[in-house]
GROMACS .gro file of C-alpha atoms in nm:
model
  142
    1MET     CA    1  -0.854   1.112  -0.604
    2SER     CA    2  -0.670   1.220  -0.964
    3MET     CA    3  -0.461   1.046  -1.190
    4THR     CA    4  -0.191   1.109  -0.986
    5ASP     CA    5  -0.241   0.940  -0.726
    6ILE     CA    6  -0.267   0.551  -0.907
    7VAL     CA    7   0.132   0.467  -0.770
    8ASP     CA    8   0.079   0.593  -0.346
    9PHE     CA    9  -0.371   0.364  -0.412
   10LEU     CA   10  -0.156   0.061  -0.491
   11ARG     CA   11   0.164   0.122  -0.241
   12SER     CA   12  -0.206   0.129  -0.020
   13ARG     CA   13  -0.355  -0.144  -0.103
   14LEU     CA   14  -0.056  -0.380  -0.130
   15ASP     CA   15   0.070  -0.241   0.243
   16GLU     CA   16  -0.320  -0.416   0.341
   17ASP     CA   17  -0.276  -0.719   0.131
   18GLU     CA   18   0.102  -0.789   0.350
   19LEU     CA   19  -0.082  -0.716   0.628
   20PHE     CA   20  -0.398  -0.913   0.582
   21ALA     CA   21  -0.151  -1.265   0.446
   22ALA     CA   22   0.054  -1.201   0.703
   23ARG     CA   23  -0.229  -1.238   0.986
   24GLY     CA   24  -0.402  -1.558   1.076
   25PRO     CA   25  -0.807  -1.518   1.161
   26GLY     CA   26  -0.732  -1.351   1.475
   27GLY     CA   27  -0.500  -1.126   1.367
   28GLN     CA   28  -0.230  -1.251   1.509
   29PRO     CA   29   0.091  -1.257   1.304
   30ILE     CA   30   0.181  -1.597   1.100
   31GLN     CA   31   0.470  -1.811   1.126
   32PRO     CA   32   0.668  -1.795   0.836
   33ALA     CA   33   0.633  -2.201   0.814
   34ASP     CA   34   0.265  -2.192   0.850
   35LEU     CA   35   0.260  -2.015   0.605
   36VAL     CA   36   0.227  -2.226   0.308
   37TRP     CA   37  -0.123  -2.415   0.348
   38THR     CA   38  -0.177  -2.736   0.117
   39TYR     CA   39  -0.508  -2.931   0.098
   40GLU     CA   40  -0.564  -3.246   0.203
   41PRO     CA   41  -0.878  -3.469   0.161
   42ASP     CA   42  -1.026  -3.643   0.349
   43THR     CA   43  -0.877  -4.052   0.381
   44ALA     CA   44  -1.226  -4.167   0.405
   45ASP     CA   45  -1.366  -4.038   0.069
   46ALA     CA   46  -1.148  -3.709  -0.098
   47ARG     CA   47  -1.503  -3.583  -0.309
   48ASP     CA   48  -1.678  -3.477  -0.003
   49GLY     CA   49  -1.445  -3.336   0.187
   50GLY     CA   50  -1.067  -3.236   0.274
   51SER     CA   51  -0.865  -3.036   0.544
   52VAL     CA   52  -0.632  -2.718   0.457
   53VAL     CA   53  -0.368  -2.754   0.675
   54ALA     CA   54  -0.012  -2.551   0.807
   55ARG     CA   55   0.305  -2.702   0.868
   56GLY     CA   56   0.081  -3.024   0.950
   57HIS     CA   57  -0.187  -2.897   1.220
   58ARG     CA   58  -0.565  -2.847   1.029
   59ILE     CA   59  -0.648  -2.461   0.932
   60LEU     CA   60  -0.970  -2.514   0.740
   61ILE     CA   61  -1.131  -2.854   0.872
   62ASP     CA   62  -1.392  -3.072   0.668
   63SER     CA   63  -1.505  -2.792   0.386
   64PRO     CA   64  -1.603  -2.931   0.110
   65MET     CA   65  -1.336  -3.075  -0.104
   66VAL     CA   66  -1.363  -2.812  -0.407
   67ILE     CA   67  -1.354  -2.448  -0.133
   68ALA     CA   68  -1.032  -2.671   0.089
   69ALA     CA   69  -0.848  -2.696  -0.238
   70HIS     CA   70  -0.923  -2.317  -0.337
   71VAL     CA   71  -0.856  -2.160   0.049
   72ALA     CA   72  -0.435  -2.388  -0.010
   73ARG     CA   73  -0.408  -2.201  -0.338
   74TRP     CA   74  -0.416  -1.843  -0.187
   75ASP     CA   75  -0.221  -1.901   0.065
   76PRO     CA   76  -0.060  -1.654   0.270
   77ALA     CA   77   0.344  -1.739   0.048
   78ARG     CA   78   0.124  -1.699  -0.238
   79ALA     CA   79   0.001  -1.372  -0.159
   80LEU     CA   80   0.286  -1.265   0.034
   81ALA     CA   81   0.515  -1.350  -0.283
   82GLU     CA   82   0.270  -1.183  -0.541
   83VAL     CA   83   0.278  -0.900  -0.351
   84GLU     CA   84   0.646  -0.870  -0.385
   85ALA     CA   85   0.641  -0.905  -0.803
   86LYS     CA   86   0.398  -0.646  -0.788
   87ARG     CA   87   0.613  -0.353  -0.585
   88ARG     CA   88   0.910  -0.554  -0.846
   89LEU     CA   89   0.677  -0.437  -1.151
   90MET     CA   90   0.629  -0.112  -0.949
   91ALA     CA   91   0.970  -0.054  -0.895
   92GLU     CA   92   1.058  -0.050  -1.263
   93HIS     CA   93   0.725   0.152  -1.355
   94ARG     CA   94   0.811   0.423  -1.166
   95ASP     CA   95   0.852   0.808  -1.261
   96ASP     CA   96   1.185   0.896  -1.420
   97GLY     CA   97   1.207   1.196  -1.276
   98ASP     CA   98   1.028   1.434  -1.616
   99GLY     CA   99   0.691   1.253  -1.508
  100HIS     CA  100   0.766   0.992  -1.819
  101CYS     CA  101   0.760   0.669  -1.685
  102GLN     CA  102   1.071   0.497  -1.670
  103GLY     CA  103   1.006   0.102  -1.719
  104CYS     CA  104   0.811   0.158  -2.037
  105GLY     CA  105   1.085   0.346  -2.237
  106MET     CA  106   1.081   0.415  -2.576
  107ASN     CA  107   1.078   0.298  -2.890
  108ALA     CA  108   1.290   0.314  -3.258
  109TYR     CA  109   0.999   0.648  -3.289
  110GLU     CA  110   0.870   0.742  -2.977
  111GLU     CA  111   0.827   0.778  -2.628
  112MET     CA  112   0.673   0.434  -2.502
  113CYS     CA  113   0.447   0.650  -2.235
  114ARG     CA  114   0.505   0.948  -2.222
  115ASN     CA  115   0.318   1.038  -1.874
  116ILE     CA  116   0.375   0.754  -1.531
  117ASP     CA  117   0.010   0.840  -1.450
  118ASN     CA  118  -0.098   0.701  -1.800
  119CYS     CA  119   0.132   0.392  -1.794
  120PRO     CA  120  -0.049   0.052  -1.839
  121VAL     CA  121   0.136  -0.175  -1.619
  122LEU     CA  122   0.054   0.063  -1.317
  123ALA     CA  123  -0.277   0.080  -1.443
  124ALA     CA  124  -0.300  -0.280  -1.523
  125LEU     CA  125  -0.197  -0.333  -1.143
  126ALA     CA  126  -0.434  -0.163  -1.032
  127SER     CA  127  -0.705  -0.277  -1.177
  128VAL     CA  128  -0.760  -0.545  -0.929
  129TYR     CA  129  -0.832  -0.311  -0.666
  130ALA     CA  130  -1.173  -0.152  -0.919
  131HIS     CA  131  -1.410  -0.287  -0.658
  132HIS     CA  132  -1.212  -0.034  -0.429
  133PRO     CA  133  -1.368   0.295  -0.311
  134GLU     CA  134  -1.060   0.526  -0.329
  135TYR     CA  135  -1.036   0.329  -0.787
  136ASP     CA  136  -1.036   0.584  -1.016
  137GLU     CA  137  -1.239   0.476  -1.345
  138THR     CA  138  -0.950   0.685  -1.556
  139TRP     CA  139  -0.755   0.437  -1.439
  140ARG     CA  140  -0.904   0.133  -1.550
  141PRO     CA  141  -0.692  -0.027  -1.862
  142ALA     CA  142  -0.857   0.012  -2.219
   0.00000   0.00000   0.00000
C-alpha cells in the first residue's frame, strides 16, 4: 500500500467503526435510544459489580465494576460521535487539487504540508489503526 492510499484507508476504517457501533452483538441495528449506555452499580455493593444499561434494559449484567464502567464509557453514541469528528477533520485536511493539504495551509514562509500524503493530521488519525493489516508504517507520525 502506498502513501497515496491513506485517505482511502481512513475512510474504510471509519466506515467499519460506524458499522460496528450501530449494530448490537447479534448484528441487529441498535435503536437510537439505545446508543447511550450507562453504568449502574449493583445496589448491594458497588465495588463488586454492576450493569451496563441502555434505555432501562441491561445489556451487560453482573460485571465487575471496572469492566462495566469501561464498557459504558465506550458506548455506541460516543463511537459514532468520534467517527463523525474524524470525518470532519478529514474534510478539512483534503487534497486541494494540486496534491497539497487544504487544511494545513501555509504559514508566513512556506506551505506547512506540501503533500497530502504527509499531512500530520491524517497520519495521526491513521495511527489509531496501526494494528490493522493494511496500515502502512510510513504513515506513522514521527
